mmCIF file of C-alpha atoms and ligand atoms in Angstrom:
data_model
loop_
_atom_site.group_PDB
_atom_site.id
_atom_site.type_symbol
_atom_site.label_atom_id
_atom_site.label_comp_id
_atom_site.label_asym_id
_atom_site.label_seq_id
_atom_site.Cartn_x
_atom_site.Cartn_y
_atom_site.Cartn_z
ATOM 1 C CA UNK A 1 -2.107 -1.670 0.019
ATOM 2 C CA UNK A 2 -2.317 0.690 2.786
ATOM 3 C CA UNK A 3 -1.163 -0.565 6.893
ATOM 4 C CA UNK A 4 -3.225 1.920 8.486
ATOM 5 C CA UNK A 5 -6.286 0.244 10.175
ATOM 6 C CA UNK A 6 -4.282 -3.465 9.294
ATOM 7 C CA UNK A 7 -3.308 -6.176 11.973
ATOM 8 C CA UNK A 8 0.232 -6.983 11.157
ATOM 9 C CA UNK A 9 2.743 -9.790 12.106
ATOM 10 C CA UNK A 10 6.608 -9.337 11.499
ATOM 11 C CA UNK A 11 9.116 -12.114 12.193
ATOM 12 C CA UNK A 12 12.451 -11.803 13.268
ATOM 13 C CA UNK A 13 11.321 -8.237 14.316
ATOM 14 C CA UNK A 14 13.484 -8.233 17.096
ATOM 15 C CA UNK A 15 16.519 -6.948 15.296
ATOM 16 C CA UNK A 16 17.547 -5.150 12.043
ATOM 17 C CA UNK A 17 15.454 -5.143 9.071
ATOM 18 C CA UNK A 18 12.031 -6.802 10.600
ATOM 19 C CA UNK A 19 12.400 -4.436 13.903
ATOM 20 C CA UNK A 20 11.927 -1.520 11.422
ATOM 21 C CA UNK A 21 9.910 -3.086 9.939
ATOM 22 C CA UNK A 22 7.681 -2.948 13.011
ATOM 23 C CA UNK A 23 8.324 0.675 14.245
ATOM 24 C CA UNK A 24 7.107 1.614 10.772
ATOM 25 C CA UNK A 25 3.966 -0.327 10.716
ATOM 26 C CA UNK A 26 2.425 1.053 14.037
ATOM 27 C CA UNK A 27 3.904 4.855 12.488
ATOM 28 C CA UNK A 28 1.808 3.807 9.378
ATOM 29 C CA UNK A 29 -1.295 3.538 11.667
ATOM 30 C CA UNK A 30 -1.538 -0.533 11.847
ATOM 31 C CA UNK A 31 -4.097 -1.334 14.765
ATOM 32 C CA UNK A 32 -1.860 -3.992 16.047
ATOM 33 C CA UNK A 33 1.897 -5.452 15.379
ATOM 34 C CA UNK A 34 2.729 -8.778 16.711
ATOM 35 C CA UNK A 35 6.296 -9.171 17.114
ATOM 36 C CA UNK A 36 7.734 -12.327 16.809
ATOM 37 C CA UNK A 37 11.350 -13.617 17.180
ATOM 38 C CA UNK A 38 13.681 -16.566 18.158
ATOM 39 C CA UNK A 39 15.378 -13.953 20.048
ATOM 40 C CA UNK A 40 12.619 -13.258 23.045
ATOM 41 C CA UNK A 41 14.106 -10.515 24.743
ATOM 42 C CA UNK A 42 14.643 -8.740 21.565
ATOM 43 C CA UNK A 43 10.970 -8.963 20.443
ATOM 44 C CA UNK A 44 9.796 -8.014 24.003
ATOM 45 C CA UNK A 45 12.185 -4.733 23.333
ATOM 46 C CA UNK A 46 10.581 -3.796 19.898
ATOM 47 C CA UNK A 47 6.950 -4.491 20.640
ATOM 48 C CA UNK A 48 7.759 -2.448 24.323
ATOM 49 C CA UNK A 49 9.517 0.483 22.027
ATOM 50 C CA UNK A 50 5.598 0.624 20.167
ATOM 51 C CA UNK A 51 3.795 0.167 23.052
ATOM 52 C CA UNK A 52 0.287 -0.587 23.858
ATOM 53 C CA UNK A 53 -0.529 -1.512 20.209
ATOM 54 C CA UNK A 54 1.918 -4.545 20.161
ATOM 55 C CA UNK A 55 2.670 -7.816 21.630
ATOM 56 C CA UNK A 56 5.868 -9.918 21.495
ATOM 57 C CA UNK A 57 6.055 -13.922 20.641
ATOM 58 C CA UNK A 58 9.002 -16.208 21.163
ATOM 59 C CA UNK A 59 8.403 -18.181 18.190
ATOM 60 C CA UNK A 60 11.148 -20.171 16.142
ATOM 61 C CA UNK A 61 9.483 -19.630 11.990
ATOM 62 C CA UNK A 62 10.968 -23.287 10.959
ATOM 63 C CA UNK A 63 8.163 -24.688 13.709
ATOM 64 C CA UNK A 64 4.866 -24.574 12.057
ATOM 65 C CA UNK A 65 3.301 -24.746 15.472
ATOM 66 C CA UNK A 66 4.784 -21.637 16.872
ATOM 67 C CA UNK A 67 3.498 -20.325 13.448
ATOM 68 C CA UNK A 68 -0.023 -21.512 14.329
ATOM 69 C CA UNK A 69 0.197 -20.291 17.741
ATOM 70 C CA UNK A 70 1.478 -16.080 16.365
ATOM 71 C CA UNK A 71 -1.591 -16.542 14.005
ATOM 72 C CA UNK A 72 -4.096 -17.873 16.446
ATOM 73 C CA UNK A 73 -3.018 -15.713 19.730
ATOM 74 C CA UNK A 74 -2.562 -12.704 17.460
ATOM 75 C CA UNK A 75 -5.900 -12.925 15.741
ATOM 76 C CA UNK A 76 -7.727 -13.894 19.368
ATOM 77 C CA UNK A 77 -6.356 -10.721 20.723
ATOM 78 C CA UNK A 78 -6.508 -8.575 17.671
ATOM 79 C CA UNK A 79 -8.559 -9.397 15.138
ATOM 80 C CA UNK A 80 -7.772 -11.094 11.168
ATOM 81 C CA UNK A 81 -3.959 -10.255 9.951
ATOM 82 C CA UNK A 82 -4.249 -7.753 6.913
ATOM 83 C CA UNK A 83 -0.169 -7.971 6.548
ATOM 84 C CA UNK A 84 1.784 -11.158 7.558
ATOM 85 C CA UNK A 85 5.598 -10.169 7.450
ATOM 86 C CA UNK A 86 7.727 -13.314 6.869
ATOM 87 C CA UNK A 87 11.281 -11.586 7.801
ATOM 88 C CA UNK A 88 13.202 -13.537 9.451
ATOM 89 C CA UNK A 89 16.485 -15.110 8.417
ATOM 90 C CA UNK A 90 20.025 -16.220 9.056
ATOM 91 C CA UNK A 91 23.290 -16.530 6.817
ATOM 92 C CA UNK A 92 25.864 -18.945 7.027
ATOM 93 C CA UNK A 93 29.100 -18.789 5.037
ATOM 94 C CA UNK A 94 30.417 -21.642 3.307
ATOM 95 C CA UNK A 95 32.878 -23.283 5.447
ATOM 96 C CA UNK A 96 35.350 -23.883 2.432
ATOM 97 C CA UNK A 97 35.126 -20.718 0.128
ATOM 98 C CA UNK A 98 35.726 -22.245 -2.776
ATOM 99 C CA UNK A 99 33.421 -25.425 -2.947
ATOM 100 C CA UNK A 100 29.767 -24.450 -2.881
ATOM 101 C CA UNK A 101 28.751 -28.312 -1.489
ATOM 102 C CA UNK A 102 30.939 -27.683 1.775
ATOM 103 C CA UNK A 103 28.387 -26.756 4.282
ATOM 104 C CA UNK A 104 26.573 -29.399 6.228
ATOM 105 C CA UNK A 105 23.100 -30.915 5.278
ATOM 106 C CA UNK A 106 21.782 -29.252 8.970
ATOM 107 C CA UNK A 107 22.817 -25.856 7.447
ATOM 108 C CA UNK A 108 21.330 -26.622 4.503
ATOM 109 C CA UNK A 109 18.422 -27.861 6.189
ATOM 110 C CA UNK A 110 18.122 -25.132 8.900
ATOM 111 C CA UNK A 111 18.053 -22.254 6.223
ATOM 112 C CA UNK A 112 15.531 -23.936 4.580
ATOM 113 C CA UNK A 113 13.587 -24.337 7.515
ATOM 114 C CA UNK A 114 13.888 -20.252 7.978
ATOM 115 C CA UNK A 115 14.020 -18.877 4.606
ATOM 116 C CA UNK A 116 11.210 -21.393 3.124
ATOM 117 C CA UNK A 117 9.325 -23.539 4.928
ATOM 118 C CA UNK A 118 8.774 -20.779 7.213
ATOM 119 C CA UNK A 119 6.860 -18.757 4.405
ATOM 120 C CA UNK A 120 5.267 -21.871 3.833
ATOM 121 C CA UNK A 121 3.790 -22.299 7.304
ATOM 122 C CA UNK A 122 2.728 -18.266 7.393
ATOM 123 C CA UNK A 123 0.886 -19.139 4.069
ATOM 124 C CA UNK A 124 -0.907 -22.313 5.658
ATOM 125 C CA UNK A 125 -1.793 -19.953 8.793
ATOM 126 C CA UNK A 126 -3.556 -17.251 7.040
ATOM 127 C CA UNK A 127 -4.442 -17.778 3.455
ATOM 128 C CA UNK A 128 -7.599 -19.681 4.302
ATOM 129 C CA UNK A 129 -8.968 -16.598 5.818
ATOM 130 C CA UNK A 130 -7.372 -14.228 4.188
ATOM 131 C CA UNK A 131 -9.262 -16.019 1.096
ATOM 132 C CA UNK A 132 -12.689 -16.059 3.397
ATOM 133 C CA UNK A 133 -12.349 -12.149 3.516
ATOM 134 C CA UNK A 134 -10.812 -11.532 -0.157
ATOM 135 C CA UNK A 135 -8.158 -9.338 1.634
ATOM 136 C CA UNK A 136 -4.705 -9.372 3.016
ATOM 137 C CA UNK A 137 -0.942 -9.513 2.048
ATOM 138 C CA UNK A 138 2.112 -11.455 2.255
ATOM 139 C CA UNK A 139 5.148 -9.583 2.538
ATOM 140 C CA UNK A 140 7.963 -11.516 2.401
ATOM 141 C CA UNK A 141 11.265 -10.651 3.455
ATOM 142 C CA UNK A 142 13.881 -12.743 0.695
ATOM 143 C CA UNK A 143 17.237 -10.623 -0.757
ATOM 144 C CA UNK A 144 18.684 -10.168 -3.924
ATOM 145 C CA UNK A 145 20.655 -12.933 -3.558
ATOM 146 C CA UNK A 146 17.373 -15.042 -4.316
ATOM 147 C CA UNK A 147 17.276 -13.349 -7.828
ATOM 148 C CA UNK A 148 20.591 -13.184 -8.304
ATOM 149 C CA UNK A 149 23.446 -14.965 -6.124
ATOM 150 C CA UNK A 150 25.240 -15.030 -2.796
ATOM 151 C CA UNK A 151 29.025 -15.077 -3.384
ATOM 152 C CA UNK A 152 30.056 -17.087 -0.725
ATOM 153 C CA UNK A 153 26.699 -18.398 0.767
ATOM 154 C CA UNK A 154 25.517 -21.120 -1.465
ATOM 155 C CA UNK A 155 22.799 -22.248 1.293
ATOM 156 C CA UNK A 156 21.578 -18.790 1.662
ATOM 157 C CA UNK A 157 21.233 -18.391 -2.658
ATOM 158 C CA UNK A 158 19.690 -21.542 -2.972
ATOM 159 C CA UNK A 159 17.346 -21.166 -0.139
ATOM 160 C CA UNK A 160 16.488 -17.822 -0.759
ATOM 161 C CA UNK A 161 16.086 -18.829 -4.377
ATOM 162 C CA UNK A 162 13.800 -21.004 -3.331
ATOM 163 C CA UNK A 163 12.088 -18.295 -1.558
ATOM 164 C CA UNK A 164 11.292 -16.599 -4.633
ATOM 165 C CA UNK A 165 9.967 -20.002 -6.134
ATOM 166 C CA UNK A 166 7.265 -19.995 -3.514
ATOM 167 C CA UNK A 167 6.246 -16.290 -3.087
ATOM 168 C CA UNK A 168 5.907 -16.950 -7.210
ATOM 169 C CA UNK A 169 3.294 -19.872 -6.660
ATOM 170 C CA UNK A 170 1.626 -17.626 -3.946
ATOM 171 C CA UNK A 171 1.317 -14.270 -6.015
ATOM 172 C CA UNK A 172 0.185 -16.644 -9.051
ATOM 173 C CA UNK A 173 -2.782 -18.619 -7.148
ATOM 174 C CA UNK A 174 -4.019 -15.875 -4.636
ATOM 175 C CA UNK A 175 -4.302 -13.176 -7.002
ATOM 176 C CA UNK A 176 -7.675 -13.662 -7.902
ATOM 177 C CA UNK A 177 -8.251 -14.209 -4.419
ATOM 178 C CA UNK A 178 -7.968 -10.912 -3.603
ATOM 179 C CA UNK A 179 -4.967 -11.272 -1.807
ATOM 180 C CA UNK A 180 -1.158 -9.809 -2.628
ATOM 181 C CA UNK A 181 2.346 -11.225 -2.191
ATOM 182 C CA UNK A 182 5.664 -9.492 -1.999
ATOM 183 C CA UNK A 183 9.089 -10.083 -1.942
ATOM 184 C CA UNK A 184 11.375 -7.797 -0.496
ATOM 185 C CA UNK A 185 14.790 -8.272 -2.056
ATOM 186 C CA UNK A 186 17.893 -5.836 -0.513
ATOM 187 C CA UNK A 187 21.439 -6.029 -1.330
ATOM 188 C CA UNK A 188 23.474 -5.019 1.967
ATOM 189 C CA UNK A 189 21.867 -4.135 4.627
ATOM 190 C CA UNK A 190 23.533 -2.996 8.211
ATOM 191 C CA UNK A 191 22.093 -4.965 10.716
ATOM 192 C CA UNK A 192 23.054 -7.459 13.051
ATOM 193 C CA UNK A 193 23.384 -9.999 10.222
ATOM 194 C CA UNK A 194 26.030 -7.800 8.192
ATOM 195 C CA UNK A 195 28.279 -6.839 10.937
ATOM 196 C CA UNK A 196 32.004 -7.266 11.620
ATOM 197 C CA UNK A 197 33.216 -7.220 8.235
ATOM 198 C CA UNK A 198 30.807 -9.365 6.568
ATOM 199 C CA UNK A 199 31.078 -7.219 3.402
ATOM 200 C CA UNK A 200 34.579 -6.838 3.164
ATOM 201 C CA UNK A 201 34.809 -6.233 -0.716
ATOM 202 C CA UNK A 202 31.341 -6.930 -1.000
ATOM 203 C CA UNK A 203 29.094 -3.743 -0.731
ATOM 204 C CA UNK A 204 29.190 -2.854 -4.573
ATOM 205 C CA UNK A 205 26.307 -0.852 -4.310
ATOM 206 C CA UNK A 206 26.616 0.422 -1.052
ATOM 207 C CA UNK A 207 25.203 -0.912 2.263
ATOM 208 C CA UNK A 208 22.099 0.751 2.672
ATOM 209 C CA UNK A 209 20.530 1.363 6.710
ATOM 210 C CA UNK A 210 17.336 -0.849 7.799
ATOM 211 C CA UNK A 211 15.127 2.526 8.057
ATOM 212 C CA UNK A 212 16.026 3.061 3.983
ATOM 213 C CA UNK A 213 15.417 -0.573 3.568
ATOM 214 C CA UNK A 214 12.118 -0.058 5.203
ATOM 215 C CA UNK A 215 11.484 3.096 2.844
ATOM 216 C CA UNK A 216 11.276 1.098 0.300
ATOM 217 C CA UNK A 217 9.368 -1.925 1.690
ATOM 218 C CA UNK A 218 6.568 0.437 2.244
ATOM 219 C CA UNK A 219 6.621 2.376 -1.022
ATOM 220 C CA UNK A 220 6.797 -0.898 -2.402
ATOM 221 C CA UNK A 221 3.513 -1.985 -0.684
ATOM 222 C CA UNK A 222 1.876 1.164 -1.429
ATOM 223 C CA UNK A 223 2.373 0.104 -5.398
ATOM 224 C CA UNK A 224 1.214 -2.831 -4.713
ATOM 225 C CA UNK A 225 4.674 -4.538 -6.283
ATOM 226 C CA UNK A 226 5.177 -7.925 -6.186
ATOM 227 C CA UNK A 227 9.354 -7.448 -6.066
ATOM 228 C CA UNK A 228 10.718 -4.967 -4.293
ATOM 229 C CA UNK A 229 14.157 -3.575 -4.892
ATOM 230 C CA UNK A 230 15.652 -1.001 -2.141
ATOM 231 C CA UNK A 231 18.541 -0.885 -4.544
ATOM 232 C CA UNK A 232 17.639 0.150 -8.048
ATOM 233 C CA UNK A 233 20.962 -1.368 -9.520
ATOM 234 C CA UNK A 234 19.415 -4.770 -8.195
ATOM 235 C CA UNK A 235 16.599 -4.557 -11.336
ATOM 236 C CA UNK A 236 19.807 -4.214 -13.930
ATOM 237 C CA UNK A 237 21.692 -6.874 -12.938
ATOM 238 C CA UNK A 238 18.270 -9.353 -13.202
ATOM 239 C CA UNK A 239 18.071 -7.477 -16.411
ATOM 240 C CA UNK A 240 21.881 -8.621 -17.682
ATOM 241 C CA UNK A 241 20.930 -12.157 -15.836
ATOM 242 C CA UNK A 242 18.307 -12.533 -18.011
ATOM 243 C CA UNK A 243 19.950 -11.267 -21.543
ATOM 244 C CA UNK A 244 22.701 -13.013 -21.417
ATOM 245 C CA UNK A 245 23.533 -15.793 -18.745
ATOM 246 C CA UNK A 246 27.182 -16.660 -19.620
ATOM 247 C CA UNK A 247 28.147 -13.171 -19.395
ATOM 248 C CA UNK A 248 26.647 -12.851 -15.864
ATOM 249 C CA UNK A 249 28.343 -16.006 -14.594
ATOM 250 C CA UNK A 250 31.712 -14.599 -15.768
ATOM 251 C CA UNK A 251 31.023 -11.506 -14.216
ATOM 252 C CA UNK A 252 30.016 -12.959 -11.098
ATOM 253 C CA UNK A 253 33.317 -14.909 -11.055
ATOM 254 C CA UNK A 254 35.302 -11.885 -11.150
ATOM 255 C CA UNK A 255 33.780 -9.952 -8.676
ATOM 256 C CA UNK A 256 34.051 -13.686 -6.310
ATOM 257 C CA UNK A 257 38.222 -12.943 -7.000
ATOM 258 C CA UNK A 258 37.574 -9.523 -5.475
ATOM 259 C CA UNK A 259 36.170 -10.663 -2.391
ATOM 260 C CA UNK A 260 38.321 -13.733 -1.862
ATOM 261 C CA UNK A 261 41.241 -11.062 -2.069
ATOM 262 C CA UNK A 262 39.074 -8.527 0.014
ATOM 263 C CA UNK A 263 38.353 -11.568 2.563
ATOM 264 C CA UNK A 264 42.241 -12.424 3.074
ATOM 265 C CA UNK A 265 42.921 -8.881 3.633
ATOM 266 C CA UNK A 266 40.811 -8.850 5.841
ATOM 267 C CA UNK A 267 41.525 -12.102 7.648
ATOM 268 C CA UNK A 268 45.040 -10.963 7.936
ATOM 269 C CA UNK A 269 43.946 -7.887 9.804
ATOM 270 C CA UNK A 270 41.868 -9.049 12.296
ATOM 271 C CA UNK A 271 44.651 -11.840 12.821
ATOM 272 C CA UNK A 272 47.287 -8.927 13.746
ATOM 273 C CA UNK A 273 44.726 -6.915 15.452
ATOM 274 C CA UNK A 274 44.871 -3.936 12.840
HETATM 275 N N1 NAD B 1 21.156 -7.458 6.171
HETATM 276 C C1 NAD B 1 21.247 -7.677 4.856
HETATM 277 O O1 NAD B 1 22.210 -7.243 4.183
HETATM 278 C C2 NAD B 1 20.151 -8.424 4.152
HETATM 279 C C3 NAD B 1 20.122 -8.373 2.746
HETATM 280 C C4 NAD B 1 19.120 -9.069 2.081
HETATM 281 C C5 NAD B 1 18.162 -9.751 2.781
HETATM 282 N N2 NAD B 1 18.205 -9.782 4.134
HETATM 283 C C6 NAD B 1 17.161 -10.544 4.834
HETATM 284 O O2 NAD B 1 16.478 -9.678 5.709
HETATM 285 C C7 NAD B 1 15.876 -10.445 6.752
HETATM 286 C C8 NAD B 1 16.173 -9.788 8.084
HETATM 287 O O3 NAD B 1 17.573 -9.864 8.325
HETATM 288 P P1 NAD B 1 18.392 -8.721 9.066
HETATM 289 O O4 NAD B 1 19.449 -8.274 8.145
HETATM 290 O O5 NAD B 1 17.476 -7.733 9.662
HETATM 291 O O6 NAD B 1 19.147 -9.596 10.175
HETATM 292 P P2 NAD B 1 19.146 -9.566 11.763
HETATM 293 O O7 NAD B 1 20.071 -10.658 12.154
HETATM 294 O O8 NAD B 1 19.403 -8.191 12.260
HETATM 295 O O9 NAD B 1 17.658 -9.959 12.151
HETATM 296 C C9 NAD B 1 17.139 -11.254 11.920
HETATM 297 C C10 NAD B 1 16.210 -11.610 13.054
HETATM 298 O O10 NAD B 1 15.636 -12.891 12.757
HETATM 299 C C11 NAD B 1 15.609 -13.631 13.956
HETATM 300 N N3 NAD B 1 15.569 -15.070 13.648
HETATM 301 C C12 NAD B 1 16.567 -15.840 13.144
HETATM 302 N N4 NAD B 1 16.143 -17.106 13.032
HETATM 303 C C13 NAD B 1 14.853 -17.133 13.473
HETATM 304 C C14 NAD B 1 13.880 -18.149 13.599
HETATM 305 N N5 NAD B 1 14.168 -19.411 13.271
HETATM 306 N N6 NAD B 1 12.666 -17.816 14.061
HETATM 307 C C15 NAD B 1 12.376 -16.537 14.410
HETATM 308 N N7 NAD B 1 13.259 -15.540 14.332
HETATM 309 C C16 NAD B 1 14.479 -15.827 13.862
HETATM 310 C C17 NAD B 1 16.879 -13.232 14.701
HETATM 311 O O11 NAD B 1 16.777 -13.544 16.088
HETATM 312 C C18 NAD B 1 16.943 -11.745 14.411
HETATM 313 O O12 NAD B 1 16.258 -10.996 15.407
HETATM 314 C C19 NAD B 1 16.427 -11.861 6.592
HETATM 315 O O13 NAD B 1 15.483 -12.676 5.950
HETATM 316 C C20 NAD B 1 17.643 -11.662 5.722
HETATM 317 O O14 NAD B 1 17.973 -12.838 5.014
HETATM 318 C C21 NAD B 1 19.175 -9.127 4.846
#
């Protein structure tokens, strides 16, 4: 699928991956980008750094009515969405690092408010008449950690999981439709999500920027993939998931013992100031 000529919609595109995601859509020649965030200001800043061929929407993705309202203002103003950008997202750790059932049910709840329901209500918004017209996309914005796992997150992995089970159901029953669904699925990422040490022994395959990120997303789009993988090593690993799932738990666990020793080295600095 091509943007130029497209109405698009990116959430969380205030910040990091979805306010590249943005920029890049009115470079690719998208007619208009509606910019929509929790974060106000910060969408008002990204649709003002596009300009005239933007607007900006408060809009909080685990309400479906401030999902109705991005879809029904931004198609009044602009025309049908060709590209509906699910993006945005949170992460909470677990508060005890070694039980996976230690965050609260309104974490749990919350993230699956953003990372699902949230794709859910985008879906409900446009499909219809994305169906009506035999056109349009779904982009949505998951992580690797939905194909594979989130050492220390175990609301984000299951959520984002979760994620995947959806966009699956989606890219399954709109196909014929005319209509495409993809997942975007990064390892590390520097954004406002990943900073101040949040990958202190974690960035195996290095932490990539949100413009690379973004690279990809739109190559991705161009071949029409259903998952797309800014870091190639991402496709291996689902690959050694798949062959042989008692060797990628074990492996798994060991690199969890590097972080946790990463993590208390780290810990320890901050504590002295270092
Ligand atoms: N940064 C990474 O390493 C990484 C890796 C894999 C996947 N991801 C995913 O990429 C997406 C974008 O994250 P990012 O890294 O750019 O983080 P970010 O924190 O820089 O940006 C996320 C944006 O989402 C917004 N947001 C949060 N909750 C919202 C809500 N309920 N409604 C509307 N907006 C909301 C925030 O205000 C923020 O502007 C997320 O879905 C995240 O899970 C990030």
């Amino acid at each position: 699928m091509e943007i130029a000529g497209k109405v698009v919609v990116v959430t969380g595109g205030g910040s990091g991956i979805g306010r590249e995601l943005a920029l890049r859509a009115h470079r690719e020649g998208a007619v208009h980008v509606a910019v929509a965030d929790l974060n106000e200001a910060a969408a008002r800043e990204t649709a003002s750094a596009i300009g005239a061929g933007a607007s900006a929407f408060r809009c909080d993705v685990a309400h479906e009515a401030d999902i109705q309202r991005l879809v029904r203002e931004t198609e009044a103003a602009a025309g049908p969405i060709g590209l509906f950008c699910s993006n945005a997202g949170i992460i909470s750790m677990d508060p005890d690092f070694d039980n996976p059932a230690s965050a609260t049910d309104e974490s749990f709840a919350r993230s699956w408010g953003v990372h699902v329901m949230a794709h859910v209500y985008a879906a409900r918004a446009v499909v219809p008449g994305m169906i009506a017209r035999r056109s349009g996309w779904l982009l949505n914005t998951v992580s690797a950690a939905g194909l594979l796992s989130q050492i220390g997150s175990s609301v984000y992995s299951t959520t984002k999981h979760a994620a995947i089970g959806f966009a699956e159901s989606l890219a399954i029953a709109t196909k014929d439709h005319g209509i495409g669904v993809s997942v975007l699925c990064p390892q590390g990422v520097a954004t406002g999500m990943t900073a101040g040490g949040f990958f202190a022994g974690a960035d195996v395959d290095g932490v990539m920027t949100a413009e690379a990120c973004v690279d990809a997303a739109i190559e991705g789009l161009r071949a029409e993939k259903f998952v797309i993988l800014p870091h190639a090593n991402v496709g291996d690993y689902m690959r050694l998931k798949a062959e042989n799932y008692e060797r990628w738990i074990g492996g798994m666990a060991k690199l969890r013992r590097r972080i946790a020793l990463a993590r208390a080295s780290h810990l320890a600095g901050a504590g002295t100031g270092e």
